[in-house]
Every structure is written in C-alpha cells, then in structure tokens.
Amino acid sequence: MAKPGCAVVTQVCPNGALLLHYPDGHTDWKHLDFDNAYKESRKLAKHLLQPARIVETDRGSTITFPAGDTFIYRDYPTK
C-alpha cells in the first residue's frame, strides 16, 4: 500500500545512502535504487534541504522535488 507524504533530504553519501527527515521529526536512512549510485547521489545532492513529495511502498519508494527531479530509493534491509 502506498504511503504519500513529504520529507527533506538532509545528507547524501557517495554510496547512495540518503538521510530523510520527516515532518514528524524522525529521520531514517534509505538507499538509492540505481546501478550507478555515485552518479545519482551527486544529482540528489543538488536538492539537499529542499522539501519534496514522497511516496513510500514496500517494493520501492520515490522522492520528487519541485523542479520535477524524481529518485527511487529503498529501505535498508533489517536482516
């Protein structure tokens, strides 16, 4: 089931890790779902601290910025 909302990217790492800050105050590490995480993380870094629309699902999530750039990300595995 899709869960829409908003978030801000507060950190991006070259390996594709990103830290999302949600409006309720909690933060969560996610990772980009691309073969070239380094290239995508550089593109994502241009949007640091910009509010964005998110849609989170179990199979993958998207974050879309006001300019239209969209990135796919996933939760880190817990096991």
JSON list of N, CA and C in Angstrom, two decimals:
[
{"chain": "A", "resi": 1, "resn": "MET", "atom": "N", "xyz": [0.84, -1.17, 0.00]},
{"chain": "A", "resi": 1, "resn": "MET", "atom": "CA", "xyz": [0.00, 0.00, 0.00]},
{"chain": "A", "resi": 1, "resn": "MET", "atom": "C", "xyz": [0.89, 1.25, 0.00]},
{"chain": "A", "resi": 2, "resn": "ALA", "atom": "N", "xyz": [0.60, 2.19, -0.85]},
{"chain": "A", "resi": 2, "resn": "ALA", "atom": "CA", "xyz": [1.39, 3.41, -0.98]},
{"chain": "A", "resi": 2, "resn": "ALA", "atom": "C", "xyz": [1.09, 4.37, 0.16]},
{"chain": "A", "resi": 3, "resn": "LYS", "atom": "N", "xyz": [2.15, 4.99, 0.66]},
{"chain": "A", "resi": 3, "resn": "LYS", "atom": "CA", "xyz": [2.03, 5.96, 1.74]},
{"chain": "A", "resi": 3, "resn": "LYS", "atom": "C", "xyz": [2.63, 7.29, 1.26]},
{"chain": "A", "resi": 4, "resn": "PRO", "atom": "N", "xyz": [1.79, 8.25, 0.84]},
{"chain": "A", "resi": 4, "resn": "PRO", "atom": "CA", "xyz": [2.31, 9.53, 0.39]},
{"chain": "A", "resi": 4, "resn": "PRO", "atom": "C", "xyz": [2.65, 10.44, 1.57]},
{"chain": "A", "resi": 5, "resn": "GLY", "atom": "N", "xyz": [3.52, 11.41, 1.31]},
{"chain": "A", "resi": 5, "resn": "GLY", "atom": "CA", "xyz": [3.88, 12.36, 2.34]},
{"chain": "A", "resi": 5, "resn": "GLY", "atom": "C", "xyz": [4.91, 13.33, 1.82]},
{"chain": "A", "resi": 6, "resn": "CYS", "atom": "N", "xyz": [5.68, 13.90, 2.74]},
{"chain": "A", "resi": 6, "resn": "CYS", "atom": "CA", "xyz": [6.75, 14.81, 2.35]},
{"chain": "A", "resi": 6, "resn": "CYS", "atom": "C", "xyz": [7.95, 14.55, 3.26]},
{"chain": "A", "resi": 7, "resn": "ALA", "atom": "N", "xyz": [9.11, 14.99, 2.80]},
{"chain": "A", "resi": 7, "resn": "ALA", "atom": "CA", "xyz": [10.35, 14.81, 3.55]},
{"chain": "A", "resi": 7, "resn": "ALA", "atom": "C", "xyz": [11.40, 15.75, 2.99]},
{"chain": "A", "resi": 8, "resn": "VAL", "atom": "N", "xyz": [12.52, 15.86, 3.71]},
{"chain": "A", "resi": 8, "resn": "VAL", "atom": "CA", "xyz": [13.66, 16.65, 3.29]},
{"chain": "A", "resi": 8, "resn": "VAL", "atom": "C", "xyz": [14.88, 15.74, 3.35]},
{"chain": "A", "resi": 9, "resn": "VAL", "atom": "N", "xyz": [15.71, 15.77, 2.32]},
{"chain": "A", "resi": 9, "resn": "VAL", "atom": "CA", "xyz": [16.97, 15.03, 2.33]},
{"chain": "A", "resi": 9, "resn": "VAL", "atom": "C", "xyz": [17.98, 15.89, 3.06]},
{"chain": "A", "resi": 10, "resn": "THR", "atom": "N", "xyz": [18.54, 15.37, 4.16]},
{"chain": "A", "resi": 10, "resn": "THR", "atom": "CA", "xyz": [19.49, 16.16, 4.95]},
{"chain": "A", "resi": 10, "resn": "THR", "atom": "C", "xyz": [20.93, 15.73, 4.74]},
{"chain": "A", "resi": 11, "resn": "GLN", "atom": "N", "xyz": [21.15, 14.50, 4.25]},
{"chain": "A", "resi": 11, "resn": "GLN", "atom": "CA", "xyz": [22.51, 14.02, 3.96]},
{"chain": "A", "resi": 11, "resn": "GLN", "atom": "C", "xyz": [22.45, 13.06, 2.78]},
{"chain": "A", "resi": 12, "resn": "VAL", "atom": "N", "xyz": [23.51, 13.09, 1.98]},
{"chain": "A", "resi": 12, "resn": "VAL", "atom": "CA", "xyz": [23.66, 12.15, 0.86]},
{"chain": "A", "resi": 12, "resn": "VAL", "atom": "C", "xyz": [25.10, 11.67, 0.87]},
{"chain": "A", "resi": 13, "resn": "CYS", "atom": "N", "xyz": [25.30, 10.37, 0.72]},
{"chain": "A", "resi": 13, "resn": "CYS", "atom": "CA", "xyz": [26.63, 9.77, 0.68]},
{"chain": "A", "resi": 13, "resn": "CYS", "atom": "C", "xyz": [26.93, 9.28, -0.74]},
{"chain": "A", "resi": 14, "resn": "PRO", "atom": "N", "xyz": [28.20, 9.24, -1.13]},
{"chain": "A", "resi": 14, "resn": "PRO", "atom": "CA", "xyz": [28.56, 8.78, -2.48]},
{"chain": "A", "resi": 14, "resn": "PRO", "atom": "C", "xyz": [28.13, 7.35, -2.79]},
{"chain": "A", "resi": 15, "resn": "ASN", "atom": "N", "xyz": [27.91, 6.53, -1.76]},
{"chain": "A", "resi": 15, "resn": "ASN", "atom": "CA", "xyz": [27.49, 5.15, -1.99]},
{"chain": "A", "resi": 15, "resn": "ASN", "atom": "C", "xyz": [25.99, 5.02, -2.23]},
{"chain": "A", "resi": 16, "resn": "GLY", "atom": "N", "xyz": [25.27, 6.14, -2.24]},
{"chain": "A", "resi": 16, "resn": "GLY", "atom": "CA", "xyz": [23.83, 6.13, -2.49]},
{"chain": "A", "resi": 16, "resn": "GLY", "atom": "C", "xyz": [22.98, 6.20, -1.25]},
{"chain": "A", "resi": 17, "resn": "ALA", "atom": "N", "xyz": [23.56, 6.27, -0.08]},
{"chain": "A", "resi": 17, "resn": "ALA", "atom": "CA", "xyz": [22.79, 6.39, 1.16]},
{"chain": "A", "resi": 17, "resn": "ALA", "atom": "C", "xyz": [22.27, 7.82, 1.28]},
{"chain": "A", "resi": 18, "resn": "LEU", "atom": "N", "xyz": [21.02, 7.95, 1.77]},
{"chain": "A", "resi": 18, "resn": "LEU", "atom": "CA", "xyz": [20.46, 9.27, 1.99]},
{"chain": "A", "resi": 18, "resn": "LEU", "atom": "C", "xyz": [19.70, 9.27, 3.30]},
{"chain": "A", "resi": 19, "resn": "LEU", "atom": "N", "xyz": [19.74, 10.39, 3.99]},
{"chain": "A", "resi": 19, "resn": "LEU", "atom": "CA", "xyz": [19.04, 10.54, 5.25]},
{"chain": "A", "resi": 19, "resn": "LEU", "atom": "C", "xyz": [17.83, 11.42, 5.02]},
{"chain": "A", "resi": 20, "resn": "LEU", "atom": "N", "xyz": [16.64, 10.84, 5.26]},
{"chain": "A", "resi": 20, "resn": "LEU", "atom": "CA", "xyz": [15.39, 11.58, 5.12]},
{"chain": "A", "resi": 20, "resn": "LEU", "atom": "C", "xyz": [14.92, 12.08, 6.47]},
{"chain": "A", "resi": 21, "resn": "HIS", "atom": "N", "xyz": [14.47, 13.33, 6.50]},
{"chain": "A", "resi": 21, "resn": "HIS", "atom": "CA", "xyz": [13.91, 13.94, 7.69]},
{"chain": "A", "resi": 21, "resn": "HIS", "atom": "C", "xyz": [12.43, 14.18, 7.41]},
{"chain": "A", "resi": 22, "resn": "TYR", "atom": "N", "xyz": [11.59, 13.54, 8.23]},
{"chain": "A", "resi": 22, "resn": "TYR", "atom": "CA", "xyz": [10.14, 13.61, 8.05]},
{"chain": "A", "resi": 22, "resn": "TYR", "atom": "C", "xyz": [9.55, 14.74, 8.89]},
{"chain": "A", "resi": 23, "resn": "PRO", "atom": "N", "xyz": [8.36, 15.24, 8.52]},
{"chain": "A", "resi": 23, "resn": "PRO", "atom": "CA", "xyz": [7.74, 16.36, 9.26]},
{"chain": "A", "resi": 23, "resn": "PRO", "atom": "C", "xyz": [7.48, 16.07, 10.73]},
{"chain": "A", "resi": 24, "resn": "ASP", "atom": "N", "xyz": [7.29, 14.81, 11.09]},
{"chain": "A", "resi": 24, "resn": "ASP", "atom": "CA", "xyz": [7.04, 14.48, 12.50]},
{"chain": "A", "resi": 24, "resn": "ASP", "atom": "C", "xyz": [8.32, 14.47, 13.34]},
{"chain": "A", "resi": 25, "resn": "GLY", "atom": "N", "xyz": [9.46, 14.74, 12.69]},
{"chain": "A", "resi": 25, "resn": "GLY", "atom": "CA", "xyz": [10.72, 14.86, 13.42]},
{"chain": "A", "resi": 25, "resn": "GLY", "atom": "C", "xyz": [11.65, 13.66, 13.34]},
{"chain": "A", "resi": 26, "resn": "HIS", "atom": "N", "xyz": [11.15, 12.51, 12.91]},
{"chain": "A", "resi": 26, "resn": "HIS", "atom": "CA", "xyz": [12.05, 11.36, 12.86]},
{"chain": "A", "resi": 26, "resn": "HIS", "atom": "C", "xyz": [12.85, 11.36, 11.56]},
{"chain": "A", "resi": 27, "resn": "THR", "atom": "N", "xyz": [13.99, 10.68, 11.60]},
{"chain": "A", "resi": 27, "resn": "THR", "atom": "CA", "xyz": [14.85, 10.55, 10.43]},
{"chain": "A", "resi": 27, "resn": "THR", "atom": "C", "xyz": [15.06, 9.08, 10.14]},
{"chain": "A", "resi": 28, "resn": "ASP", "atom": "N", "xyz": [15.41, 8.78, 8.90]},
{"chain": "A", "resi": 28, "resn": "ASP", "atom": "CA", "xyz": [15.60, 7.39, 8.50]},
{"chain": "A", "resi": 28, "resn": "ASP", "atom": "C", "xyz": [16.58, 7.32, 7.33]},
{"chain": "A", "resi": 29, "resn": "TRP", "atom": "N", "xyz": [17.52, 6.39, 7.41]},
{"chain": "A", "resi": 29, "resn": "TRP", "atom": "CA", "xyz": [18.47, 6.17, 6.31]},
{"chain": "A", "resi": 29, "resn": "TRP", "atom": "C", "xyz": [17.83, 5.28, 5.26]},
{"chain": "A", "resi": 30, "resn": "LYS", "atom": "N", "xyz": [17.98, 5.67, 4.01]},
{"chain": "A", "resi": 30, "resn": "LYS", "atom": "CA", "xyz": [17.49, 4.92, 2.86]},
{"chain": "A", "resi": 30, "resn": "LYS", "atom": "C", "xyz": [18.65, 4.77, 1.88]},
{"chain": "A", "resi": 31, "resn": "HIS", "atom": "N", "xyz": [18.44, 4.02, 0.79]},
{"chain": "A", "resi": 31, "resn": "HIS", "atom": "CA", "xyz": [19.48, 3.95, -0.24]},
{"chain": "A", "resi": 31, "resn": "HIS", "atom": "C", "xyz": [18.86, 4.07, -1.62]},
{"chain": "A", "resi": 32, "resn": "LEU", "atom": "N", "xyz": [19.60, 4.72, -2.51]},
{"chain": "A", "resi": 32, "resn": "LEU", "atom": "CA", "xyz": [19.14, 4.90, -3.88]},
{"chain": "A", "resi": 32, "resn": "LEU", "atom": "C", "xyz": [19.09, 3.57, -4.60]},
{"chain": "A", "resi": 33, "resn": "ASP", "atom": "N", "xyz": [18.12, 3.40, -5.46]},
{"chain": "A", "resi": 33, "resn": "ASP", "atom": "CA", "xyz": [17.92, 2.15, -6.18]},
{"chain": "A", "resi": 33, "resn": "ASP", "atom": "C", "xyz": [18.38, 2.30, -7.63]},
{"chain": "A", "resi": 34, "resn": "PHE", "atom": "N", "xyz": [19.67, 2.52, -7.81]},
{"chain": "A", "resi": 34, "resn": "PHE", "atom": "CA", "xyz": [20.25, 2.68, -9.14]},
{"chain": "A", "resi": 34, "resn": "PHE", "atom": "C", "xyz": [21.55, 1.89, -9.23]},
{"chain": "A", "resi": 35, "resn": "ASP", "atom": "N", "xyz": [21.89, 1.49, -10.45]},
{"chain": "A", "resi": 35, "resn": "ASP", "atom": "CA", "xyz": [23.15, 0.80, -10.67]},
{"chain": "A", "resi": 35, "resn": "ASP", "atom": "C", "xyz": [24.33, 1.73, -10.41]},
{"chain": "A", "resi": 36, "resn": "ASN", "atom": "N", "xyz": [24.17, 3.01, -10.75]},
{"chain": "A", "resi": 36, "resn": "ASN", "atom": "CA", "xyz": [25.24, 3.97, -10.56]},
{"chain": "A", "resi": 36, "resn": "ASN", "atom": "C", "xyz": [24.89, 4.91, -9.41]},
{"chain": "A", "resi": 37, "resn": "ALA", "atom": "N", "xyz": [25.00, 4.41, -8.20]},
{"chain": "A", "resi": 37, "resn": "ALA", "atom": "CA", "xyz": [24.60, 5.17, -7.02]},
{"chain": "A", "resi": 37, "resn": "ALA", "atom": "C", "xyz": [25.44, 6.44, -6.87]},
{"chain": "A", "resi": 38, "resn": "TYR", "atom": "N", "xyz": [26.72, 6.39, -7.25]},
{"chain": "A", "resi": 38, "resn": "TYR", "atom": "CA", "xyz": [27.59, 7.57, -7.12]},
{"chain": "A", "resi": 38, "resn": "TYR", "atom": "C", "xyz": [27.05, 8.72, -7.97]},
{"chain": "A", "resi": 39, "resn": "LYS", "atom": "N", "xyz": [26.73, 8.44, -9.21]},
{"chain": "A", "resi": 39, "resn": "LYS", "atom": "CA", "xyz": [26.23, 9.47, -10.13]},
{"chain": "A", "resi": 39, "resn": "LYS", "atom": "C", "xyz": [24.89, 10.02, -9.64]},
{"chain": "A", "resi": 40, "resn": "GLU", "atom": "N", "xyz": [24.00, 9.12, -9.23]},
{"chain": "A", "resi": 40, "resn": "GLU", "atom": "CA", "xyz": [22.68, 9.54, -8.75]},
{"chain": "A", "resi": 40, "resn": "GLU", "atom": "C", "xyz": [22.78, 10.32, -7.44]},
{"chain": "A", "resi": 41, "resn": "SER", "atom": "N", "xyz": [23.71, 9.95, -6.57]},
{"chain": "A", "resi": 41, "resn": "SER", "atom": "CA", "xyz": [23.85, 10.67, -5.30]},
{"chain": "A", "resi": 41, "resn": "SER", "atom": "C", "xyz": [24.35, 12.09, -5.55]},
{"chain": "A", "resi": 42, "resn": "ARG", "atom": "N", "xyz": [25.17, 12.30, -6.57]},
{"chain": "A", "resi": 42, "resn": "ARG", "atom": "CA", "xyz": [25.62, 13.65, -6.91]},
{"chain": "A", "resi": 42, "resn": "ARG", "atom": "C", "xyz": [24.46, 14.50, -7.41]},
{"chain": "A", "resi": 43, "resn": "LYS", "atom": "N", "xyz": [23.57, 13.89, -8.20]},
{"chain": "A", "resi": 43, "resn": "LYS", "atom": "CA", "xyz": [22.38, 14.62, -8.68]},
{"chain": "A", "resi": 43, "resn": "LYS", "atom": "C", "xyz": [21.46, 14.95, -7.50]},
{"chain": "A", "resi": 44, "resn": "LEU", "atom": "N", "xyz": [21.30, 13.99, -6.60]},
{"chain": "A", "resi": 44, "resn": "LEU", "atom": "CA", "xyz": [20.43, 14.20, -5.44]},
{"chain": "A", "resi": 44, "resn": "LEU", "atom": "C", "xyz": [20.98, 15.27, -4.52]},
{"chain": "A", "resi": 45, "resn": "ALA", "atom": "N", "xyz": [22.29, 15.38, -4.40]},
{"chain": "A", "resi": 45, "resn": "ALA", "atom": "CA", "xyz": [22.92, 16.36, -3.51]},
{"chain": "A", "resi": 45, "resn": "ALA", "atom": "C", "xyz": [22.53, 17.79, -3.87]},
{"chain": "A", "resi": 46, "resn": "LYS", "atom": "N", "xyz": [22.15, 18.03, -5.11]},
{"chain": "A", "resi": 46, "resn": "LYS", "atom": "CA", "xyz": [21.73, 19.37, -5.53]},
{"chain": "A", "resi": 46, "resn": "LYS", "atom": "C", "xyz": [20.41, 19.77, -4.86]},
{"chain": "A", "resi": 47, "resn": "HIS", "atom": "N", "xyz": [19.70, 18.80, -4.31]},
{"chain": "A", "resi": 47, "resn": "HIS", "atom": "CA", "xyz": [18.39, 19.06, -3.70]},
{"chain": "A", "resi": 47, "resn": "HIS", "atom": "C", "xyz": [18.41, 18.97, -2.18]},
{"chain": "A", "resi": 48, "resn": "LEU", "atom": "N", "xyz": [19.60, 19.01, -1.59]},
{"chain": "A", "resi": 48, "resn": "LEU", "atom": "CA", "xyz": [19.68, 18.95, -0.13]},
{"chain": "A", "resi": 48, "resn": "LEU", "atom": "C", "xyz": [18.84, 20.06, 0.51]},
{"chain": "A", "resi": 49, "resn": "LEU", "atom": "N", "xyz": [18.13, 19.70, 1.55]},
{"chain": "A", "resi": 49, "resn": "LEU", "atom": "CA", "xyz": [17.32, 20.61, 2.37]},
{"chain": "A", "resi": 49, "resn": "LEU", "atom": "C", "xyz": [16.14, 21.23, 1.63]},
{"chain": "A", "resi": 50, "resn": "GLN", "atom": "N", "xyz": [15.79, 20.69, 0.47]},
{"chain": "A", "resi": 50, "resn": "GLN", "atom": "CA", "xyz": [14.59, 21.14, -0.25]},
{"chain": "A", "resi": 50, "resn": "GLN", "atom": "C", "xyz": [13.42, 20.22, 0.11]},
{"chain": "A", "resi": 51, "resn": "PRO", "atom": "N", "xyz": [12.27, 20.76, 0.43]},
{"chain": "A", "resi": 51, "resn": "PRO", "atom": "CA", "xyz": [11.12, 19.90, 0.69]},
{"chain": "A", "resi": 51, "resn": "PRO", "atom": "C", "xyz": [10.72, 19.14, -0.57]},
{"chain": "A", "resi": 52, "resn": "ALA", "atom": "N", "xyz": [10.32, 17.90, -0.39]},
{"chain": "A", "resi": 52, "resn": "ALA", "atom": "CA", "xyz": [9.96, 17.06, -1.53]},
{"chain": "A", "resi": 52, "resn": "ALA", "atom": "C", "xyz": [8.77, 16.20, -1.20]},
{"chain": "A", "resi": 53, "resn": "ARG", "atom": "N", "xyz": [8.09, 15.76, -2.25]},
{"chain": "A", "resi": 53, "resn": "ARG", "atom": "CA", "xyz": [6.96, 14.84, -2.10]},
{"chain": "A", "resi": 53, "resn": "ARG", "atom": "C", "xyz": [7.51, 13.42, -2.16]},
{"chain": "A", "resi": 54, "resn": "ILE", "atom": "N", "xyz": [7.05, 12.56, -1.26]},
{"chain": "A", "resi": 54, "resn": "ILE", "atom": "CA", "xyz": [7.47, 11.16, -1.27]},
{"chain": "A", "resi": 54, "resn": "ILE", "atom": "C", "xyz": [6.26, 10.25, -1.38]},
{"chain": "A", "resi": 55, "resn": "VAL", "atom": "N", "xyz": [6.48, 9.08, -1.95]},
{"chain": "A", "resi": 55, "resn": "VAL", "atom": "CA", "xyz": [5.51, 8.00, -1.96]},
{"chain": "A", "resi": 55, "resn": "VAL", "atom": "C", "xyz": [6.29, 6.75, -1.58]},
{"chain": "A", "resi": 56, "resn": "GLU", "atom": "N", "xyz": [5.97, 6.18, -0.42]},
{"chain": "A", "resi": 56, "resn": "GLU", "atom": "CA", "xyz": [6.70, 5.02, 0.08]},
{"chain": "A", "resi": 56, "resn": "GLU", "atom": "C", "xyz": [5.85, 3.77, -0.03]},
{"chain": "A", "resi": 57, "resn": "THR", "atom": "N", "xyz": [6.45, 2.70, -0.57]},
{"chain": "A", "resi": 57, "resn": "THR", "atom": "CA", "xyz": [5.81, 1.39, -0.66]},
{"chain": "A", "resi": 57, "resn": "THR", "atom": "C", "xyz": [6.81, 0.34, -0.20]},
{"chain": "A", "resi": 58, "resn": "ASP", "atom": "N", "xyz": [6.35, -0.89, -0.05]},
{"chain": "A", "resi": 58, "resn": "ASP", "atom": "CA", "xyz": [7.24, -1.99, 0.33]},
{"chain": "A", "resi": 58, "resn": "ASP", "atom": "C", "xyz": [8.21, -2.35, -0.78]},
{"chain": "A", "resi": 59, "resn": "ARG", "atom": "N", "xyz": [7.84, -2.11, -2.02]},
{"chain": "A", "resi": 59, "resn": "ARG", "atom": "CA", "xyz": [8.65, -2.52, -3.17]},
{"chain": "A", "resi": 59, "resn": "ARG", "atom": "C", "xyz": [9.59, -1.44, -3.68]},
{"chain": "A", "resi": 60, "resn": "GLY", "atom": "N", "xyz": [9.51, -0.27, -3.14]},
{"chain": "A", "resi": 60, "resn": "GLY", "atom": "CA", "xyz": [10.35, 0.84, -3.58]},
{"chain": "A", "resi": 60, "resn": "GLY", "atom": "C", "xyz": [9.60, 2.14, -3.39]},
{"chain": "A", "resi": 61, "resn": "SER", "atom": "N", "xyz": [10.34, 3.19, -3.23]},
{"chain": "A", "resi": 61, "resn": "SER", "atom": "CA", "xyz": [9.74, 4.48, -2.94]},
{"chain": "A", "resi": 61, "resn": "SER", "atom": "C", "xyz": [10.31, 5.54, -3.87]},
{"chain": "A", "resi": 62, "resn": "THR", "atom": "N", "xyz": [9.58, 6.66, -4.00]},
{"chain": "A", "resi": 62, "resn": "THR", "atom": "CA", "xyz": [10.06, 7.75, -4.83]},
{"chain": "A", "resi": 62, "resn": "THR", "atom": "C", "xyz": [10.05, 9.05, -4.05]},
{"chain": "A", "resi": 63, "resn": "ILE", "atom": "N", "xyz": [10.99, 9.90, -4.40]},
{"chain": "A", "resi": 63, "resn": "ILE", "atom": "CA", "xyz": [11.03, 11.25, -3.87]},
{"chain": "A", "resi": 63, "resn": "ILE", "atom": "C", "xyz": [11.08, 12.18, -5.07]},
{"chain": "A", "resi": 64, "resn": "THR", "atom": "N", "xyz": [10.17, 13.16, -5.10]},
{"chain": "A", "resi": 64, "resn": "THR", "atom": "CA", "xyz": [10.06, 14.08, -6.22]},
{"chain": "A", "resi": 64, "resn": "THR", "atom": "C", "xyz": [10.20, 15.51, -5.71]},
{"chain": "A", "resi": 65, "resn": "PHE", "atom": "N", "xyz": [11.10, 16.25, -6.33]},
{"chain": "A", "resi": 65, "resn": "PHE", "atom": "CA", "xyz": [11.37, 17.63, -5.93]},
{"chain": "A", "resi": 65, "resn": "PHE", "atom": "C", "xyz": [10.55, 18.59, -6.79]},
{"chain": "A", "resi": 66, "resn": "PRO", "atom": "N", "xyz": [10.37, 19.83, -6.32]},
{"chain": "A", "resi": 66, "resn": "PRO", "atom": "CA", "xyz": [9.54, 20.79, -7.04]},
{"chain": "A", "resi": 66, "resn": "PRO", "atom": "C", "xyz": [9.96, 21.00, -8.50]},
{"chain": "A", "resi": 67, "resn": "ALA", "atom": "N", "xyz": [11.23, 20.90, -8.81]},
{"chain": "A", "resi": 67, "resn": "ALA", "atom": "CA", "xyz": [11.70, 21.08, -10.19]},
{"chain": "A", "resi": 67, "resn": "ALA", "atom": "C", "xyz": [11.35, 19.88, -11.08]},
{"chain": "A", "resi": 68, "resn": "GLY", "atom": "N", "xyz": [10.86, 18.79, -10.47]},
{"chain": "A", "resi": 68, "resn": "GLY", "atom": "CA", "xyz": [10.46, 17.62, -11.24]},
{"chain": "A", "resi": 68, "resn": "GLY", "atom": "C", "xyz": [11.42, 16.45, -11.17]},
{"chain": "A", "resi": 69, "resn": "ASP", "atom": "N", "xyz": [12.61, 16.63, -10.60]},
{"chain": "A", "resi": 69, "resn": "ASP", "atom": "CA", "xyz": [13.56, 15.51, -10.48]},
{"chain": "A", "resi": 69, "resn": "ASP", "atom": "C", "xyz": [13.00, 14.47, -9.52]},
{"chain": "A", "resi": 70, "resn": "THR", "atom": "N", "xyz": [13.02, 13.21, -9.97]},
{"chain": "A", "resi": 70, "resn": "THR", "atom": "CA", "xyz": [12.50, 12.10, -9.17]},
{"chain": "A", "resi": 70, "resn": "THR", "atom": "C", "xyz": [13.57, 11.05, -9.00]},
{"chain": "A", "resi": 71, "resn": "PHE", "atom": "N", "xyz": [13.68, 10.51, -7.79]},
{"chain": "A", "resi": 71, "resn": "PHE", "atom": "CA", "xyz": [14.65, 9.47, -7.47]},
{"chain": "A", "resi": 71, "resn": "PHE", "atom": "C", "xyz": [13.92, 8.31, -6.82]},
{"chain": "A", "resi": 72, "resn": "ILE", "atom": "N", "xyz": [14.39, 7.11, -7.10]},
{"chain": "A", "resi": 72, "resn": "ILE", "atom": "CA", "xyz": [13.84, 5.89, -6.49]},
{"chain": "A", "resi": 72, "resn": "ILE", "atom": "C", "xyz": [14.78, 5.47, -5.37]},
{"chain": "A", "resi": 73, "resn": "TYR", "atom": "N", "xyz": [14.21, 5.11, -4.22]},
{"chain": "A", "resi": 73, "resn": "TYR", "atom": "CA", "xyz": [15.01, 4.65, -3.09]},
{"chain": "A", "resi": 73, "resn": "TYR", "atom": "C", "xyz": [14.31, 3.50, -2.38]},
{"chain": "A", "resi": 74, "resn": "ARG", "atom": "N", "xyz": [15.06, 2.83, -1.52]},
{"chain": "A", "resi": 74, "resn": "ARG", "atom": "CA", "xyz": [14.54, 1.70, -0.75]},
{"chain": "A", "resi": 74, "resn": "ARG", "atom": "C", "xyz": [15.01, 1.79, 0.70]},
{"chain": "A", "resi": 75, "resn": "ASP", "atom": "N", "xyz": [14.31, 1.04, 1.56]},
{"chain": "A", "resi": 75, "resn": "ASP", "atom": "CA", "xyz": [14.76, 0.88, 2.94]},
{"chain": "A", "resi": 75, "resn": "ASP", "atom": "C", "xyz": [16.00, 0.00, 2.95]},
{"chain": "A", "resi": 76, "resn": "TYR", "atom": "N", "xyz": [16.84, 0.19, 3.96]},
{"chain": "A", "resi": 76, "resn": "TYR", "atom": "CA", "xyz": [17.94, -0.75, 4.15]},
{"chain": "A", "resi": 76, "resn": "TYR", "atom": "C", "xyz": [17.39, -2.05, 4.70]},
{"chain": "A", "resi": 77, "resn": "PRO", "atom": "N", "xyz": [17.91, -3.18, 4.27]},
{"chain": "A", "resi": 77, "resn": "PRO", "atom": "CA", "xyz": [17.44, -4.47, 4.82]},
{"chain": "A", "resi": 77, "resn": "PRO", "atom": "C", "xyz": [17.70, -4.52, 6.33]},
{"chain": "A", "resi": 78, "resn": "THR", "atom": "N", "xyz": [16.77, -5.08, 7.08]},
{"chain": "A", "resi": 78, "resn": "THR", "atom": "CA", "xyz": [16.93, -5.17, 8.53]},
{"chain": "A", "resi": 78, "resn": "THR", "atom": "C", "xyz": [17.56, -6.47, 8.97]},
{"chain": "A", "resi": 79, "resn": "LYS", "atom": "N", "xyz": [17.68, -7.44, 8.08]},
{"chain": "A", "resi": 79, "resn": "LYS", "atom": "CA", "xyz": [18.28, -8.74, 8.45]},
{"chain": "A", "resi": 79, "resn": "LYS", "atom": "C", "xyz": [19.54, -8.97, 7.69]}
]
